[in-house]
Coordinates of C-alpha atoms in Angstrom, one line a residue:
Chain A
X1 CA 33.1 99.7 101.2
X2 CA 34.7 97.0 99.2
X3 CA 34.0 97.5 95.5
X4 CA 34.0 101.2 95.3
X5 CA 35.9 103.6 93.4
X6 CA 37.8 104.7 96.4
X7 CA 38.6 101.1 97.5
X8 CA 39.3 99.9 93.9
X9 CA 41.5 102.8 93.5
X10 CA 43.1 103.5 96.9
X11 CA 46.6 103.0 96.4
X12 CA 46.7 105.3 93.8
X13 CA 44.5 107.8 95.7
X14 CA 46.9 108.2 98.6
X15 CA 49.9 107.3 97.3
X16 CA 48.7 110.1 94.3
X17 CA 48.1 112.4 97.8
X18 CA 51.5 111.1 98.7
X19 CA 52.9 112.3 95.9
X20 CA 50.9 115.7 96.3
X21 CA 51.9 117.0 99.5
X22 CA 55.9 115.9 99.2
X23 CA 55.8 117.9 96.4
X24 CA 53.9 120.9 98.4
X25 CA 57.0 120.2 100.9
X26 CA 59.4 120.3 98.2
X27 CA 57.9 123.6 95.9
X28 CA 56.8 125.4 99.9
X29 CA 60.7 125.5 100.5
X30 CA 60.2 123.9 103.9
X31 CA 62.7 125.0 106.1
X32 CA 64.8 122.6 108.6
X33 CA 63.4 124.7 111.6
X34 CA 59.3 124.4 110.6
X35 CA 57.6 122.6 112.7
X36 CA 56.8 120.0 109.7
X37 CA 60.4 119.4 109.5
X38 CA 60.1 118.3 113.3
X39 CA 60.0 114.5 112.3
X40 CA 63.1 114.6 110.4
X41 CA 65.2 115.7 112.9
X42 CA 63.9 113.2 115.3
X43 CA 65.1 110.5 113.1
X44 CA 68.0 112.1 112.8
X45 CA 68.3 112.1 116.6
X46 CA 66.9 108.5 116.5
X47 CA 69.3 107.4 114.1
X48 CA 72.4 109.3 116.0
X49 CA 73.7 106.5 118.6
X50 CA 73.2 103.7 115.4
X51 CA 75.5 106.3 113.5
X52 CA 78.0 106.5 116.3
X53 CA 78.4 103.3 117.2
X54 CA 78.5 102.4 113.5
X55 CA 81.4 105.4 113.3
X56 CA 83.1 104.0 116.5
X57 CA 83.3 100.7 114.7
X58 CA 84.0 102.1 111.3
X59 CA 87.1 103.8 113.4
X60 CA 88.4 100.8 114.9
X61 CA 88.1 99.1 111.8
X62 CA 89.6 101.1 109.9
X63 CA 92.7 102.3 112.1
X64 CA 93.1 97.8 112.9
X65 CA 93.3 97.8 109.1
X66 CA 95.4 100.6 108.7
X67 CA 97.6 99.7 111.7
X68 CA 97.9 96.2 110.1
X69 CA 98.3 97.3 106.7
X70 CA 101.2 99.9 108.1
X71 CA 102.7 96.9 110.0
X72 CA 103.3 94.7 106.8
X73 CA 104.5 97.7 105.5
X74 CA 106.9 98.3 108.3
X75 CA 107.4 95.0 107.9
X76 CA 108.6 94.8 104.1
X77 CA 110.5 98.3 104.6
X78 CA 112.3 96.6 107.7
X79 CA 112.9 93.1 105.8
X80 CA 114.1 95.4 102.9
X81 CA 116.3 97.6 104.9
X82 CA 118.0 94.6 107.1
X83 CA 118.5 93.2 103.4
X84 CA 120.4 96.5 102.6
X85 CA 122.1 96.3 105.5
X86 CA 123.6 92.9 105.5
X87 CA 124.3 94.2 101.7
X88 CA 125.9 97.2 102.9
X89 CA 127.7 95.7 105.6
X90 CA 129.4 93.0 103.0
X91 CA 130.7 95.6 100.7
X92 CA 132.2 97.4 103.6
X93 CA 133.9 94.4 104.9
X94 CA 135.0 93.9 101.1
X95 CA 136.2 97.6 100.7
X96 CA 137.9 96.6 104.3
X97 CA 139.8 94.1 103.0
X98 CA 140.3 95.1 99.9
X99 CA 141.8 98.2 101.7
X100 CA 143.8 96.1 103.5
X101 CA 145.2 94.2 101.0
X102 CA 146.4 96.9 99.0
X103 CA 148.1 97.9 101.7
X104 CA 149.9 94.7 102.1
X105 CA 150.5 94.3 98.2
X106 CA 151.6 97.8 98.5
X107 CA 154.5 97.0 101.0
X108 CA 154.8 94.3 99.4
X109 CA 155.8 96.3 95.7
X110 CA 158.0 98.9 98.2
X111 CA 159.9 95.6 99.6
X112 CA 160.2 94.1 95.8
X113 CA 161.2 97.2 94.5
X114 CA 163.9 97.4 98.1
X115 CA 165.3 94.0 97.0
X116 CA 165.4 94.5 93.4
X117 CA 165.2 91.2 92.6
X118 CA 162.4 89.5 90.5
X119 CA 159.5 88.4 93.2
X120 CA 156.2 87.7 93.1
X121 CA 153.4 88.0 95.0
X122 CA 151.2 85.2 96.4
X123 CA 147.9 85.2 98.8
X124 CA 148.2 82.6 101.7
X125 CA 144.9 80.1 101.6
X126 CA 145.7 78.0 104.1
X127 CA 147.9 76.7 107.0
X128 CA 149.0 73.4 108.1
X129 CA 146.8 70.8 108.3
X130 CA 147.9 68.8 111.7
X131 CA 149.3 72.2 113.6
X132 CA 152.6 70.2 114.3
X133 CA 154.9 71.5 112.2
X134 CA 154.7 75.3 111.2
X135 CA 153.9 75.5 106.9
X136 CA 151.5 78.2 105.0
X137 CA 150.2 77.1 102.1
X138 CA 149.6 79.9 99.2
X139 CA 147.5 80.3 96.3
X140 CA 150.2 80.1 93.5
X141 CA 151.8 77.4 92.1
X142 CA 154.4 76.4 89.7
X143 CA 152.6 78.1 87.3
X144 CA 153.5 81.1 88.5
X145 CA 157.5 80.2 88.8
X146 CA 157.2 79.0 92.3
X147 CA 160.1 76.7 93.1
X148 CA 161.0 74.2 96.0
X149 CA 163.5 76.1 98.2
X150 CA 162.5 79.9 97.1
X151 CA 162.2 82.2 100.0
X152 CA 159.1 83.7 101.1
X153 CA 159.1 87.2 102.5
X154 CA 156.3 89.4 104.0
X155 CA 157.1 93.4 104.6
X156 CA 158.0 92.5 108.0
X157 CA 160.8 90.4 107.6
X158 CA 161.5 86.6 106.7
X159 CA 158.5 84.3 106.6
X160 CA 160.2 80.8 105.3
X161 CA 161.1 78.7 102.3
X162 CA 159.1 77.1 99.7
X163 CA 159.4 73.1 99.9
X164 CA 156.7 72.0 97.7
X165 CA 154.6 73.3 94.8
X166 CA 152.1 72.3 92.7
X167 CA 150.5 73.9 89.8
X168 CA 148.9 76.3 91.7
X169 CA 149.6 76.1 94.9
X170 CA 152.7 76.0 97.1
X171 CA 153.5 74.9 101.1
X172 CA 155.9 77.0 103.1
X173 CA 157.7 76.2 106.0
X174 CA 157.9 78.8 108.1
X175 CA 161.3 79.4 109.9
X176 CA 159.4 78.7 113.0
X177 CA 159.5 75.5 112.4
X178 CA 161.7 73.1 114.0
X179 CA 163.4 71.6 110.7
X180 CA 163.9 75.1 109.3
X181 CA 166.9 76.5 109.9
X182 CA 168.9 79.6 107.8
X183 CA 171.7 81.9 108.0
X184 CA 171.8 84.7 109.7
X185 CA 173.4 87.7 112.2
X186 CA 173.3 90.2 114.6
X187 CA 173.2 94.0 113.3
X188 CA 174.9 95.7 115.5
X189 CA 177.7 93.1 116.8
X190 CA 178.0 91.3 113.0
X191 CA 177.8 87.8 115.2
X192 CA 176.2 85.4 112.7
X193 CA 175.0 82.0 113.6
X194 CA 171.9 79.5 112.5
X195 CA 168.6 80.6 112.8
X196 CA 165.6 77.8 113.6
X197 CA 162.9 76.6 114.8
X198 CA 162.3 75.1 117.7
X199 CA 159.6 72.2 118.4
X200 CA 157.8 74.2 121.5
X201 CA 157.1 77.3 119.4
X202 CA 160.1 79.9 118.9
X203 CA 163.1 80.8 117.2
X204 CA 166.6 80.4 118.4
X205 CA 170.0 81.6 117.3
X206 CA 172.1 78.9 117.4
X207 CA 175.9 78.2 117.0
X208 CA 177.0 81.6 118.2
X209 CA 180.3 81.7 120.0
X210 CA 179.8 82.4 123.8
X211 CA 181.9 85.3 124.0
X212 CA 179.7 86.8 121.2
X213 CA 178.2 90.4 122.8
X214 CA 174.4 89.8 122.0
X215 CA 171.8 91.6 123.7
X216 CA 168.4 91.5 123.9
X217 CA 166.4 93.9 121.5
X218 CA 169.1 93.5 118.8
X219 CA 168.0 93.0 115.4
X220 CA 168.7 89.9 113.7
X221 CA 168.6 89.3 109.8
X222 CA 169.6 87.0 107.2
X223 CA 173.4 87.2 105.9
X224 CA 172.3 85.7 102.3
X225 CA 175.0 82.7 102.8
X226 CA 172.7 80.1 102.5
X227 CA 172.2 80.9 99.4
X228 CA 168.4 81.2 99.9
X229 CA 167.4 84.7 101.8
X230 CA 168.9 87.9 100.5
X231 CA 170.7 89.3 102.8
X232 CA 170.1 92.1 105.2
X233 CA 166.0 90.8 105.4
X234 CA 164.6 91.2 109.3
X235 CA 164.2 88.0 110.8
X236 CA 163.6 89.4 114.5
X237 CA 164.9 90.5 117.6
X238 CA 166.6 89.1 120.2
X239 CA 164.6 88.2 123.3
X240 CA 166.9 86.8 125.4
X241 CA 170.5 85.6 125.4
X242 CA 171.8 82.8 128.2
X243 CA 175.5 82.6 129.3
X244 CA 174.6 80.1 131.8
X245 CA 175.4 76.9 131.7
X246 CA 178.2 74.2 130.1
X247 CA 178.8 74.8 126.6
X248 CA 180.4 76.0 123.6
X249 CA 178.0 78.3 122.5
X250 CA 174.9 81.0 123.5
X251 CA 171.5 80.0 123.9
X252 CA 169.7 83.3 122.5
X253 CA 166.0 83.3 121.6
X254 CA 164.8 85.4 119.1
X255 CA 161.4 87.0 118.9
X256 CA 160.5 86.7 115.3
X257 CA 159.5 89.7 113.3
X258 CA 156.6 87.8 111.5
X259 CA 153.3 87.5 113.1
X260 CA 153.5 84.3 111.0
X261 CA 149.4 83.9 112.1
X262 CA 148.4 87.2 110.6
X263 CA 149.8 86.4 107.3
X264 CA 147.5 87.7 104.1
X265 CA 149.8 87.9 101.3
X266 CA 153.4 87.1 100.7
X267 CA 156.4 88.3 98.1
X268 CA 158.3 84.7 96.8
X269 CA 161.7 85.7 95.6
X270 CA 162.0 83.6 91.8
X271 CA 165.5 85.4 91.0
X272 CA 168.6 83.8 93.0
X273 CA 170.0 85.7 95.4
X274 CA 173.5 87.5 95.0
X275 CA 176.3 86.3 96.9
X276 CA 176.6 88.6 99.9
X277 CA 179.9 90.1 100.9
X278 CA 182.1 89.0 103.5
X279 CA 181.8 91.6 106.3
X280 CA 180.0 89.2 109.3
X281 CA 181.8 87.0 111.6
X282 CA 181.3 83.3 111.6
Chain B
X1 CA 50.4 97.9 111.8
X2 CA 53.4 94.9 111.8
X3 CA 54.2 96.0 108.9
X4 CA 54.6 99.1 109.8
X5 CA 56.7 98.5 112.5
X6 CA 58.8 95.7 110.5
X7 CA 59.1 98.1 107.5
X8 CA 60.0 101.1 110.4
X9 CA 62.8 98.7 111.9
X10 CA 63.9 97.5 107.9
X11 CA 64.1 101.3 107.2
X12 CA 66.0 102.0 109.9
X13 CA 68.2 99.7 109.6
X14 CA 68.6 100.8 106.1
X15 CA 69.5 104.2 106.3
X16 CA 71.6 103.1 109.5
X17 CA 73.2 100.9 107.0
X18 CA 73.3 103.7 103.7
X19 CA 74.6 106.2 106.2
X20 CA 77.5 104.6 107.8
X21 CA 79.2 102.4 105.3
X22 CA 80.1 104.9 103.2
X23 CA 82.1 106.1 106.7
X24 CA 84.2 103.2 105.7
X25 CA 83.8 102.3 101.6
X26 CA 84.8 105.4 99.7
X27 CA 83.1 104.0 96.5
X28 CA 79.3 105.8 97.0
X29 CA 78.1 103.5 94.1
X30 CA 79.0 100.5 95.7
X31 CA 76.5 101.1 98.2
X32 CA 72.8 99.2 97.6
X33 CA 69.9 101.8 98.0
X34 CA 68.1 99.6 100.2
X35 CA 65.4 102.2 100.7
X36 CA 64.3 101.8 97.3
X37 CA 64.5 98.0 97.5
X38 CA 62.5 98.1 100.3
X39 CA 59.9 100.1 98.1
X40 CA 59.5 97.8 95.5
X41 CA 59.2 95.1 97.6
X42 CA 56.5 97.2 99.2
X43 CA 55.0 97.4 95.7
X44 CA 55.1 94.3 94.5
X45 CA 53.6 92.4 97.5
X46 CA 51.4 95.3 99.5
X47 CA 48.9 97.1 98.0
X48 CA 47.0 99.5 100.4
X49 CA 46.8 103.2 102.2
X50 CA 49.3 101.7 104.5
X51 CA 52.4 100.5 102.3
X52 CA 51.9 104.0 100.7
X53 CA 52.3 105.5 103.8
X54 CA 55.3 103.5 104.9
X55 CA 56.9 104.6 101.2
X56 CA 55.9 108.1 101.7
X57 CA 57.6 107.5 105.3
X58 CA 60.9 106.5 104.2
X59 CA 61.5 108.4 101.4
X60 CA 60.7 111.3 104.0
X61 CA 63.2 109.3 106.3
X62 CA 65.8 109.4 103.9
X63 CA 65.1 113.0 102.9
X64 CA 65.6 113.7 107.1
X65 CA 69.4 111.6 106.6
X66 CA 70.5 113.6 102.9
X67 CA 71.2 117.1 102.3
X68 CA 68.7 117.6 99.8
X69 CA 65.5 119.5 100.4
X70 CA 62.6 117.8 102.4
X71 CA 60.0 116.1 100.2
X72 CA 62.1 115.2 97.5
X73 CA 62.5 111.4 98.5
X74 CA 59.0 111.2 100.0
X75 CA 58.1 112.0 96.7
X76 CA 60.4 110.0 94.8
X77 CA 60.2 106.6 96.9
X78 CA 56.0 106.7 97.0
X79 CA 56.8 107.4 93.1
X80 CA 58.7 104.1 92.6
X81 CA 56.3 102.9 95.0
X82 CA 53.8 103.6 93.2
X83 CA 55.3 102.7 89.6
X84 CA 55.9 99.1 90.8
X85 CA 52.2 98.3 92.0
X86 CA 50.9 99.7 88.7
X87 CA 52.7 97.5 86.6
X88 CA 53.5 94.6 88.9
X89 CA 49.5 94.7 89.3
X90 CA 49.2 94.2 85.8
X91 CA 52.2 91.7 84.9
X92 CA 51.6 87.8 85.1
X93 CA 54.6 87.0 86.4
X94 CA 57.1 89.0 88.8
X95 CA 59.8 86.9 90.6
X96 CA 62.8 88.0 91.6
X97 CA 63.9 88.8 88.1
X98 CA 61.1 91.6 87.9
X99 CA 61.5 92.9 91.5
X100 CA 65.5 93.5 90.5
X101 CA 64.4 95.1 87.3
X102 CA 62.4 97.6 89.0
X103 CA 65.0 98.2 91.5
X104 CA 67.3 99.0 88.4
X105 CA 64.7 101.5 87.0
X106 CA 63.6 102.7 90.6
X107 CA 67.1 103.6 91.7
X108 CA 68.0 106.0 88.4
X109 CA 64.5 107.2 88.7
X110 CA 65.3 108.3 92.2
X111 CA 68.7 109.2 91.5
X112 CA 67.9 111.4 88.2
X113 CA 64.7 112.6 90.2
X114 CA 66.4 114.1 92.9
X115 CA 68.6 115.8 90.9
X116 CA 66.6 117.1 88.4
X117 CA 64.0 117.9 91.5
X118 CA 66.6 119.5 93.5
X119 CA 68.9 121.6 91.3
X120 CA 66.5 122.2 88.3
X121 CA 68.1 123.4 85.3
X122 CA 71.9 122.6 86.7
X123 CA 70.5 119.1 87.7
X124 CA 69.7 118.6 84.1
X125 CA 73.0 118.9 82.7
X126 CA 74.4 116.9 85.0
X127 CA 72.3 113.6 84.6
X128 CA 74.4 113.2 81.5
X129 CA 77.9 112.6 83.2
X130 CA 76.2 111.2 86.1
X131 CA 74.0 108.6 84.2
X132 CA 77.3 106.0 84.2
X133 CA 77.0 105.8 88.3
X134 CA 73.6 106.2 88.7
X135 CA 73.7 103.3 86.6
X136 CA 76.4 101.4 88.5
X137 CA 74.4 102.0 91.6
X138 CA 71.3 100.6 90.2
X139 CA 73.0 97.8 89.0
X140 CA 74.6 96.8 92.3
X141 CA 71.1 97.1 94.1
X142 CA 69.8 95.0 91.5
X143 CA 72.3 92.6 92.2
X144 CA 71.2 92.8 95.9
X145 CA 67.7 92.9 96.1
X146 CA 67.1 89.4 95.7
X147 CA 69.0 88.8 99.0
X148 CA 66.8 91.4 100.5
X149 CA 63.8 90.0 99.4
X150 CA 64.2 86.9 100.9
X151 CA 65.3 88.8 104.2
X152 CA 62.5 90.4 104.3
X153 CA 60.1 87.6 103.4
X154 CA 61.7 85.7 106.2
X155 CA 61.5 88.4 108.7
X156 CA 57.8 88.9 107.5
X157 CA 56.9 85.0 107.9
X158 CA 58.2 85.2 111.9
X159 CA 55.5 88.2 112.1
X160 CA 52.9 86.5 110.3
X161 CA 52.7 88.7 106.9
X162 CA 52.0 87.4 103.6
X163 CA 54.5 86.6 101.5
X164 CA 53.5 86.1 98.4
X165 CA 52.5 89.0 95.5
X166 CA 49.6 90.7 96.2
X167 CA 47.0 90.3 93.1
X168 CA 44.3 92.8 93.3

């Protein structure tokens, strides 16, 4: 067998044969449904559960990539949008304040323009270091005109006096404080005695004649004779007043008009105060 | 008859392969034709009634798995098929240089073959544009035959088939 034309030329005999009846397949226009076409469509059923498992996979893997590529999306869009957030949430805080503190300047200007006297305006930085005696300190100095023994004012009445200053900065002492002390009277019965501080937190009236008619809830304000406050400025009201007891004069405790903790900005009056006329009792 | 069965389970595997990755790659050219890897590889080291057979098979294998009309890979793959023995049988040397240069020219042969063979006239006009991917393709199972090769030399050498290129 070996050696003849058929053997030396097999390959290209059938695969030539091959070639012959694919293209009788291909020009006969062999449907799907002929019964030659019967092999292909068991491979195709051969090849199905390869296919579907291959699918199945090809599903997994692509919704774990997808999943995963969605979840680092998420991810960026969530570490993006806290980002915004916190952004959002510090401007609003600024527009808060900044709200606020146009407010306060704003009652501020209504109490300058009030006292029509030359003021100016200060933002508190800081209070006192040890917590033993009652001081602010503020964020203007000399500089700015600020002088040892000016008053300091808020739209809610007296805050204290300047007693030190440096170029820009000044300390207060509040008329909380136990070495503050200033003039001042009742509203609506004229009785005028010292205002100050006392050591355990509070203000008292002090030096007011016993048979003075305080009661509590009147208003108290400055009488400009100290030659510091203007007069007629709230200081507070009048918590309590004690008759009891040995003693020239009232012990009356007055509830200050200054939440002297809440304090943003202050008005510092630069101009000396007129001298105030003599209508109050002393 | 092992090689029958080794090329039946290679085939398989191959169209298993062609038909469900691009389920998950979108790029078609990306894909190897691994059929017509397998056919030159069938070429170049099996000469006989049987590796034509096993061509004619799995070109008729892939015609079962395409949408084209039956006969049109049988006749394509036993075509490269039968390209590769007739000049691998008269080349001196084919390595794996030569077996990835006839998988370059088999894959456009098959490519432009089965769409000249199948849309005539309109499959003409259209090997111009298409020329650029068929190309692509050929050149990425050029780039993988190799690899193949030596899988299948491997798989060959645990069933006791010869390895190396048949010489008539």
């Amino acid at each position: 067998m070996k050696g003849t034309f058929l053997w030396r030329n097999r390959v290209l005999l059938s695969a030539g044969a091959l070639l012959v009846i694919s293209l009788h397949l291909l020009t006969t226009g062999l449907n799907r449904g002929d019964y030659a076409a019967a092999p292909a469509l068991a491979m195709l059923e051969v090849m199905r559960p390869v296919q579907a498992a291959a699918a199945h996979l090809g599903d997994g893997a692509c919704a774990i990539v997808h999943n995963y590529l969605d979840l680092v999306q998420v991810q960026q869009e969530n570490t993006r949008l806290r980002a915004k957030i916190a952004q959002l949430e510090t401007q609003q805080a600024e527009i808060a304040e900044l709200k606020t503190e146009n407010q306060h300047l704003g009652e501020l200007l209504e109490l300058h323009d009030a006292l029509g006297l030359n003021a100016v305006a200060a933002n508190v930085i800081g209070s006192d270091a040890t917590g033993l005696s009652h001081t602010l300190i503020l964020g203007q100095g000399s500089l700015s005109g600020l002088r040892p023994g000016m008053a300091v004012l808020s739209n809610l009445g007296v805050v204290g006096r300047i007693i030190d200053t440096s170029k820009h900065a000044a300390r207060v002492l509040l008329i909380d404080d136990h070495n503050s002390a200033l003039d001042g009277f009742d509203e609506r019965s004229r009785a005028r005695g010292i205002i100050a501080g006392v050591v355990d937190d509070g203000i008292i009236m002090k030096y007011v004649d016993r048979s003075e008619d305080l009661k509590p809830g009147d208003t108290i304000v400055t009488s400009g004779l100290d030659g510091i406050f203007p007069r007629g400025l709230l200081v507070g009201t009048v918590a309590s007043v004690h008759r009891e007891g040995p003693g020239l004069f009232l012990a009356v405790q007055v509830r200050p008009a200054v939440d002297f903790h809440a304090l943003e900005q202050v008005l510092i009056v630069t101009q000396q105060t007129p001298s105030p006329p003599p209508d109050v009792r002393g | 008859m092992r090689l029958s069965i080794l090329f039946a389970v290679l085939a398989y595997l191959a169209l298993a392969i062609e038909t469900s990755i691009p389920y998950w790659v979108q790029t078609r050219v990306l894909i190897p034709n691994l059929i017509v890897i397998l056919a030159v590889d069938l070429g170049l080291r099996h000469h006989g009634v049987i590796p034509a057979l096993i061509a004619f098979a799995m070109g008729y294998a892939t015609d079962a798995f395409s949408g084209s009309a039956l006969g049109i890979n049988a006749f394509l793959i036993t075509a490269v098929y039968l390209l590769t023995y007739e000049i691998s049988s008269r080349l001196l040397v084919t390595n794996a240089a030569v077996g990835a240069t006839f998988v370059f020219v088999g894959v456009i042969v098959t490519s432009v073959g089965a769409l000249v063979l199948g849309d005539g006239s309109a499959g003409f006009a259209a090997v111009g544009p298409m020329l650029t991917s068929f190309a692509a393709n050929a050149a990425v199972s050029a780039l993988v035959a190799p690899a193949v090769f030596r899988f299948v030399a491997i798989l060959k050498r645990m069933v006791g088939l010869p390895v190396s290129l048949a010489r008539e």
